[in-house]
Tab-separated table of C-alpha atoms and ligand atoms in Angstrom:
chain	number	residue	atom	x	y	z
A	1	LYS	CA	27.587	-26.086	-29.818
A	2	ALA	CA	29.911	-23.239	-28.992
A	3	LYS	CA	28.310	-21.176	-31.723
A	4	GLU	CA	24.884	-21.867	-30.362
A	5	ARG	CA	25.936	-20.781	-26.969
A	6	GLY	CA	27.388	-17.652	-28.506
A	7	ASN	CA	24.108	-16.866	-30.167
A	8	ASN	CA	22.216	-17.489	-27.002
A	9	PHE	CA	24.490	-15.117	-25.209
A	10	GLN	CA	23.939	-12.477	-27.885
A	11	PHE	CA	20.229	-12.862	-27.568
A	12	TYR	CA	20.392	-12.828	-23.802
A	13	SER	CA	22.543	-9.732	-23.540
A	14	SER	CA	20.512	-7.741	-26.053
A	15	SER	CA	17.292	-8.538	-24.240
A	16	LEU	CA	19.020	-7.485	-21.056
A	17	ASN	CA	19.860	-4.231	-22.780
A	18	GLY	CA	16.252	-3.982	-23.803
A	19	ILE	CA	15.268	-4.217	-20.181
A	20	SER	CA	17.783	-1.676	-19.003
A	21	VAL	CA	16.844	0.802	-21.739
A	22	ARG	CA	13.247	0.643	-20.618
A	23	LYS	CA	14.448	0.922	-17.039
A	24	MET	CA	16.497	4.016	-17.827
A	25	GLU	CA	13.584	5.542	-19.683
A	26	LEU	CA	11.314	4.822	-16.778
A	27	GLU	CA	13.800	6.227	-14.303
A	28	ASN	CA	14.161	9.477	-16.242
A	29	GLY	CA	10.448	9.488	-16.761
A	30	LEU	CA	9.839	9.086	-13.049
A	31	ARG	CA	11.971	12.119	-12.287
A	32	LYS	CA	9.957	14.108	-14.799
A	33	ALA	CA	6.714	12.676	-13.467
A	34	LEU	CA	7.541	14.088	-10.059
A	35	GLU	CA	8.507	17.426	-11.522
A	36	PHE	CA	5.558	17.761	-13.904
A	37	ASN	CA	2.789	16.379	-11.728
A	38	GLN	CA	2.100	13.206	-13.684
A	39	LEU	CA	1.631	11.238	-10.493
A	40	MET	CA	-1.731	10.977	-8.886
A	41	LEU	CA	-3.418	9.160	-6.057
A	42	TYR	CA	-6.371	6.840	-6.345
A	43	TYR	CA	-8.328	5.819	-3.283
A	44	GLN	CA	-9.894	2.548	-2.217
A	45	PRO	CA	-12.257	2.298	0.761
A	46	GLN	CA	-11.926	-0.126	3.643
A	47	CYS	CA	-15.316	-1.330	4.800
A	48	SER	CA	-16.505	-2.726	8.109
A	49	LEU	CA	-17.675	-6.263	7.397
A	50	THR	CA	-20.283	-6.025	10.146
A	51	THR	CA	-21.858	-2.603	9.489
A	52	GLY	CA	-20.749	-1.838	5.924
A	53	GLU	CA	-19.503	1.519	7.163
A	54	ILE	CA	-16.353	2.956	5.588
A	55	VAL	CA	-13.654	2.850	8.228
A	56	GLY	CA	-10.577	3.648	6.176
A	57	MET	CA	-9.291	4.713	2.777
A	58	GLU	CA	-6.069	3.535	1.154
A	59	ALA	CA	-4.163	5.875	-1.132
A	60	LEU	CA	-2.588	4.121	-4.138
A	61	ILE	CA	-0.226	5.846	-6.507
A	62	ARG	CA	-0.847	6.080	-10.259
A	63	TRP	CA	1.469	7.259	-13.006
A	64	ASP	CA	0.069	8.425	-16.306
A	65	HIS	CA	3.153	8.369	-18.549
A	66	PRO	CA	2.849	10.635	-21.637
A	67	GLU	CA	4.230	7.914	-23.999
A	68	HIS	CA	3.978	4.560	-22.230
A	69	GLY	CA	0.528	5.347	-20.920
A	70	PHE	CA	-0.465	3.907	-17.630
A	71	VAL	CA	2.535	2.396	-15.794
A	72	PRO	CA	1.451	0.103	-12.943
A	73	PRO	CA	2.976	0.695	-9.507
A	74	SER	CA	4.169	-2.916	-9.535
A	75	GLU	CA	6.572	-1.819	-12.275
A	76	PHE	CA	7.753	1.577	-11.084
A	77	ILE	CA	7.675	1.264	-7.297
A	78	PRO	CA	10.405	-1.438	-7.272
A	79	LEU	CA	12.448	0.741	-9.656
A	80	ALA	CA	11.865	3.790	-7.481
A	81	GLU	CA	13.037	1.771	-4.497
A	82	GLU	CA	16.140	0.620	-6.361
A	83	THR	CA	17.112	4.132	-7.442
A	84	GLY	CA	16.175	5.878	-4.211
A	85	LEU	CA	13.535	7.941	-6.015
A	86	ILE	CA	11.006	6.380	-3.664
A	87	VAL	CA	12.093	8.908	-1.036
A	88	PRO	CA	10.916	12.036	-2.921
A	89	ILE	CA	7.980	10.105	-4.413
A	90	GLY	CA	6.988	8.874	-0.968
A	91	LYS	CA	7.128	12.435	0.321
A	92	TRP	CA	4.832	13.557	-2.458
A	93	VAL	CA	2.421	10.694	-1.682
A	94	LEU	CA	2.328	11.511	2.018
A	95	ARG	CA	1.736	15.187	1.466
A	96	GLU	CA	-0.908	14.635	-1.208
A	97	ALA	CA	-2.758	12.026	0.875
A	98	CYS	CA	-2.759	14.295	3.933
A	99	ARG	CA	-3.912	17.240	1.846
A	100	GLN	CA	-6.792	15.156	0.493
A	101	ARG	CA	-7.750	13.872	3.950
A	102	LYS	CA	-7.794	17.453	5.231
A	103	ASN	CA	-9.995	18.553	2.331
A	104	TRP	CA	-12.416	15.764	3.146
A	105	SER	CA	-12.456	16.854	6.781
A	106	LYS	CA	-13.264	20.406	5.675
A	107	ALA	CA	-16.093	19.038	3.527
A	108	GLY	CA	-17.499	17.207	6.542
A	109	ILE	CA	-16.628	13.759	5.223
A	110	ALA	CA	-16.511	11.229	8.035
A	111	ASP	CA	-13.349	10.823	10.014
A	112	PHE	CA	-11.865	7.630	8.660
A	113	PRO	CA	-8.073	7.629	8.458
A	114	ILE	CA	-6.195	7.749	5.188
A	115	ALA	CA	-3.769	4.846	4.726
A	116	VAL	CA	-0.471	5.497	2.962
A	117	ASN	CA	1.931	2.818	1.734
A	118	VAL	CA	5.451	3.343	2.988
A	119	SER	CA	8.393	1.420	1.605
A	120	VAL	CA	11.298	0.351	3.745
A	121	ARG	CA	13.618	2.771	1.942
A	122	GLN	CA	11.551	5.703	3.210
A	123	PHE	CA	11.717	4.248	6.670
A	124	GLU	CA	15.492	4.228	6.503
A	125	ASP	CA	15.575	7.913	5.592
A	126	ASP	CA	16.879	9.918	8.532
A	127	HIS	CA	14.291	12.639	8.090
A	128	PHE	CA	11.245	10.389	7.810
A	129	ILE	CA	9.742	11.255	11.198
A	130	GLU	CA	10.519	14.949	10.813
A	131	TYR	CA	8.863	14.981	7.416
A	132	ILE	CA	5.684	13.350	8.692
A	133	ALA	CA	5.522	15.787	11.579
A	134	ALA	CA	6.029	18.697	9.172
A	135	VAL	CA	3.268	17.530	6.817
A	136	LEU	CA	0.785	17.010	9.664
A	137	GLU	CA	1.633	20.481	10.877
A	138	GLU	CA	1.410	22.069	7.439
A	139	MET	CA	-1.975	20.460	6.713
A	140	ASP	CA	-3.186	20.955	10.261
A	141	LEU	CA	-4.186	17.294	10.265
A	142	ASP	CA	-4.903	15.154	13.314
A	143	ALA	CA	-2.224	12.407	13.387
A	144	GLY	CA	-4.991	9.885	14.109
A	145	LEU	CA	-6.249	10.437	10.569
A	146	LEU	CA	-3.002	9.126	9.100
A	147	GLU	CA	-2.225	5.438	8.906
A	148	LEU	CA	1.001	4.046	7.530
A	149	GLU	CA	1.054	0.659	5.816
A	150	ILE	CA	4.421	-0.972	6.205
A	151	THR	CA	5.550	-4.452	5.274
A	152	GLU	CA	7.153	-7.169	7.302
A	153	SER	CA	10.476	-6.309	5.648
A	154	ILE	CA	10.976	-3.510	8.183
A	155	MET	CA	11.768	-6.269	10.676
A	156	GLN	CA	15.067	-6.874	8.951
A	157	ASN	CA	16.311	-3.826	10.799
A	158	LEU	CA	14.345	-4.388	13.916
A	159	GLN	CA	16.102	-2.022	16.284
A	160	ARG	CA	15.793	1.007	14.101
A	161	SER	CA	12.283	0.135	12.929
A	162	SER	CA	11.130	-0.376	16.469
A	163	TYR	CA	12.492	3.029	17.426
A	164	ILE	CA	10.750	4.741	14.512
A	165	LEU	CA	7.467	2.912	15.053
A	166	HIS	CA	7.420	3.928	18.692
A	167	GLN	CA	8.038	7.522	17.742
A	168	LEU	CA	5.171	7.383	15.278
A	169	GLU	CA	2.964	5.822	17.921
A	170	GLY	CA	3.895	8.670	20.245
A	171	MET	CA	2.790	11.157	17.604
A	172	GLY	CA	-0.557	9.360	17.311
A	173	VAL	CA	-0.040	8.000	13.791
A	174	LEU	CA	-1.753	4.649	13.128
A	175	LEU	CA	0.270	1.676	11.912
A	176	ALA	CA	-0.648	-1.351	9.842
A	177	ILE	CA	1.308	-4.341	8.583
A	178	ASP	CA	0.655	-4.757	4.865
A	179	ASP	CA	0.813	-7.991	2.844
A	180	PHE	CA	0.746	-9.914	6.087
A	181	GLY	CA	1.869	-13.506	5.714
A	182	THR	CA	3.972	-13.007	2.588
A	183	GLY	CA	7.210	-11.789	4.099
A	184	TYR	CA	9.826	-12.246	6.713
A	185	SER	CA	8.093	-12.000	10.012
A	186	SER	CA	8.701	-12.968	13.585
A	187	LEU	CA	5.485	-13.152	15.542
A	188	SER	CA	7.204	-12.596	18.847
A	189	TYR	CA	8.681	-9.319	17.585
A	190	LEU	CA	5.522	-8.279	15.816
A	191	ASN	CA	3.732	-8.385	19.111
A	192	ARG	CA	6.208	-5.943	20.637
A	193	LEU	CA	5.707	-3.336	17.941
A	194	PRO	CA	2.998	-0.671	18.329
A	195	ILE	CA	0.896	-1.894	15.411
A	196	GLN	CA	-2.910	-1.812	15.411
A	197	LYS	CA	-3.796	-3.512	12.169
A	198	ILE	CA	-2.755	-6.406	9.990
A	199	LYS	CA	-3.749	-6.699	6.361
A	200	ILE	CA	-4.128	-10.191	4.958
A	201	ASP	CA	-2.568	-10.193	1.519
A	202	LYS	CA	-4.884	-10.568	-1.443
A	203	SER	CA	-2.964	-13.610	-2.692
A	204	PHE	CA	-4.462	-15.572	0.232
A	205	VAL	CA	-7.923	-14.060	0.020
A	206	GLN	CA	-8.190	-14.780	-3.681
A	207	GLU	CA	-7.676	-18.512	-3.206
A	208	VAL	CA	-10.911	-18.665	-1.194
A	209	PRO	CA	-12.733	-21.013	-1.935
A	210	PHE	CA	-10.370	-22.663	-4.423
A	211	LEU	CA	-7.633	-23.844	-2.105
A	212	ALA	CA	-8.502	-25.356	1.254
A	213	SER	CA	-4.980	-24.789	2.581
A	214	GLN	CA	-5.179	-21.052	1.858
A	215	GLU	CA	-8.622	-20.898	3.426
A	216	MET	CA	-7.152	-22.399	6.555
A	217	LEU	CA	-4.338	-19.873	6.449
A	218	VAL	CA	-6.771	-16.954	6.212
A	219	LYS	CA	-8.765	-18.393	9.119
A	220	THR	CA	-5.605	-18.824	11.162
A	221	ILE	CA	-4.409	-15.261	10.535
A	222	ILE	CA	-7.819	-13.875	11.531
A	223	ASP	CA	-7.862	-15.944	14.737
A	224	MET	CA	-4.333	-14.969	15.615
A	225	GLY	CA	-5.107	-11.316	14.922
A	226	LEU	CA	-8.201	-11.406	17.110
A	227	ASN	CA	-6.327	-13.101	19.933
A	228	LEU	CA	-3.524	-10.544	19.795
A	229	ASN	CA	-5.995	-7.638	19.569
A	230	TYR	CA	-5.219	-6.520	16.057
A	231	ILE	CA	-7.787	-5.149	13.693
A	232	VAL	CA	-7.684	-7.643	10.856
A	233	ILE	CA	-8.363	-6.421	7.362
A	234	ALA	CA	-8.587	-8.573	4.253
A	235	GLU	CA	-7.562	-7.074	0.912
A	236	GLY	CA	-8.500	-8.212	-2.575
A	237	ILE	CA	-12.100	-9.259	-1.864
A	238	GLU	CA	-13.699	-9.868	-5.244
A	239	THR	CA	-16.624	-12.231	-4.638
A	240	GLU	CA	-19.637	-12.515	-2.351
A	241	HIS	CA	-18.364	-15.923	-1.400
A	242	GLN	CA	-15.071	-14.492	-0.130
A	243	LEU	CA	-16.947	-11.793	1.746
A	244	GLU	CA	-19.184	-14.384	3.413
A	245	PHE	CA	-16.214	-16.558	4.331
A	246	LEU	CA	-14.439	-13.592	5.934
A	247	ARG	CA	-17.576	-12.519	7.817
A	248	GLN	CA	-18.126	-16.009	9.151
A	249	ASN	CA	-14.582	-16.065	10.400
A	250	GLU	CA	-14.967	-12.676	12.079
A	251	CYS	CA	-12.640	-10.651	9.934
A	252	ALA	CA	-13.412	-7.041	10.912
A	253	VAL	CA	-12.631	-5.041	7.792
A	254	GLY	CA	-12.410	-5.673	4.063
A	255	GLN	CA	-11.169	-4.000	0.924
A	256	GLY	CA	-11.488	-5.054	-2.690
A	257	TYR	CA	-13.082	-4.768	-6.103
A	258	LEU	CA	-16.333	-6.182	-4.685
A	259	PHE	CA	-16.798	-2.833	-2.915
A	260	THR	CA	-15.019	-0.734	-5.527
A	261	LYS	CA	-11.771	-0.500	-7.460
A	262	PRO	CA	-9.446	2.321	-6.446
A	263	LEU	CA	-10.822	5.590	-7.843
A	264	PRO	CA	-9.698	9.211	-8.167
A	265	ALA	CA	-10.769	11.519	-5.318
A	266	ASP	CA	-13.813	13.030	-7.051
A	267	GLN	CA	-15.218	9.607	-7.939
A	268	ILE	CA	-14.603	8.370	-4.405
A	269	GLU	CA	-16.605	11.317	-3.108
A	270	ARG	CA	-19.535	10.171	-5.245
A	271	TYR	CA	-19.075	6.638	-3.964
A	272	LEU	CA	-19.177	7.942	-0.392
A	273	GLU	CA	-22.391	9.828	-1.139
A	274	ARG	CA	-24.044	6.722	-2.571
A	275	ASN	CA	-22.800	4.635	0.348
A	276	LYS	CA	-24.327	7.071	2.818
A	277	SER	CA	-27.762	7.105	1.223
A	278	GLY	CA	-27.879	3.431	0.188
B	301	C2E	P1	-0.722	-3.189	-1.919
B	301	C2E	O1	-0.360	-2.127	-0.950
B	301	C2E	O2	-0.785	-4.575	-1.421
B	301	C2E	O3	-2.101	-2.709	-2.563
B	301	C2E	C1	-3.129	-3.571	-2.974
B	301	C2E	C2	-3.178	-3.698	-4.472
B	301	C2E	O4	-4.263	-4.543	-4.821
B	301	C2E	C3	-3.413	-2.407	-5.223
B	301	C2E	O5	-2.728	-2.514	-6.466
B	301	C2E	C4	-4.917	-2.425	-5.456
B	301	C2E	O6	-5.314	-1.650	-6.569
B	301	C2E	C5	-5.122	-3.890	-5.725
B	301	C2E	N1	-6.466	-4.348	-5.404
B	301	C2E	C6	-7.379	-3.830	-4.562
B	301	C2E	N2	-8.486	-4.581	-4.520
B	301	C2E	C7	-8.273	-5.605	-5.359
B	301	C2E	C8	-9.064	-6.740	-5.767
B	301	C2E	O7	-10.183	-6.960	-5.325
B	301	C2E	N3	-8.489	-7.593	-6.660
B	301	C2E	C9	-7.245	-7.390	-7.178
B	301	C2E	N4	-6.771	-8.278	-8.060
B	301	C2E	N5	-6.480	-6.349	-6.818
B	301	C2E	C10	-6.993	-5.477	-5.923
B	301	C2E	P2	-1.917	-1.287	-7.067
B	301	C2E	O8	-2.676	-0.024	-6.816
B	301	C2E	O9	-1.568	-1.657	-8.456
B	301	C2E	O10	-0.615	-1.253	-6.181
B	301	C2E	C11	0.295	-2.318	-6.182
B	301	C2E	C12	1.318	-2.174	-5.087
B	301	C2E	O11	2.136	-1.028	-5.326
B	301	C2E	C13	0.710	-1.953	-3.709
B	301	C2E	O12	0.293	-3.180	-3.162
B	301	C2E	C14	1.871	-1.318	-2.980
B	301	C2E	O13	2.769	-2.304	-2.542
B	301	C2E	C15	2.522	-0.505	-4.084
B	301	C2E	N6	2.104	0.902	-3.966
B	301	C2E	C16	0.988	1.510	-4.441
B	301	C2E	N7	0.964	2.817	-4.118
B	301	C2E	C17	2.099	3.051	-3.400
B	301	C2E	C18	2.659	4.221	-2.774
B	301	C2E	O14	2.097	5.324	-2.768
B	301	C2E	N8	3.857	4.057	-2.133
B	301	C2E	C19	4.498	2.847	-2.078
B	301	C2E	N9	5.669	2.770	-1.429
B	301	C2E	N10	3.987	1.732	-2.645
B	301	C2E	C20	2.804	1.843	-3.295
B	302	CA	CA1	-1.159	-1.390	0.950
B	303	CA	CA1	-0.995	-6.727	-0.797
B	304	CA	CA1	2.412	-3.797	-0.468
């Protein structure tokens, strides 16, 4: 028995080491990625469910690792948050997204805002507001063309978050709650924050029509959003059926593979062209 347990422990600890070796490699790799421009942004449109018009564009980070290949953000964003690297990475994302939005403006591409994911660690950075102001200034970009997607976790530090959100509102930056319904959230506080949009998480949307309870949840979030004057956007729309369900329930905006997967900027430009003529 004791021996068995010993072996189990051996196995356990070496697999733990396995994990931390990969983690360390990824962490070092991430630093290099920043330095050697291995990070890139893909873009996914947000479409009006009534007119089909493109009303927004989310920037999503991609890392093309020279040895491991494509590392999904679900793997390196949590690590970047843990190590604090999310702060410089987040700065790069913000600047790159704003640069791209400005280029699109110069090319006469319609004035939908660019949506950037912001993790709570960035929010806690003392220079967050200053940095955003500096980037908008540098790129000569209208603040109304920048939208920040934040999660409900910012409510864990409500006082500070509220202060920052109000400052952003004052600057004219748009604000959205991401992954709505999955996190810690107090509706009474939510309503006091200067947020214009809520994004229904794809985990709910994808259960339509398979789980009646999730369908009801999606319906309820849309109704609540409408009543509280939020723009409600559903992410992860993959089927016509889901699209129809969301339309029938008056969800304003949608995003998902049904429209297109996230694509690099040049491919998105072609998508926009096709969307305009078609
Ligand atoms: P998220 O912000 O909830 O983004 C939505 C995710 O769903 C994206 O995954 C997107 O590619 C994917 N998606 C879009 N449409 C569909 C669909 O129809 N079906 C399915 N199955 N998936 C769909 P991605 O790009 O892998 O990003 C994962 C998460 O990583 C994001 O979730 C976000 O939390 C985080 N992330 C991505 N880019 C950044 C970034 O620049 N900064 C920060 N802080 N986090 C980021
Ligand atoms: Ca997002
Ligand atoms: Ca989500
Ligand atoms: Ca998210």
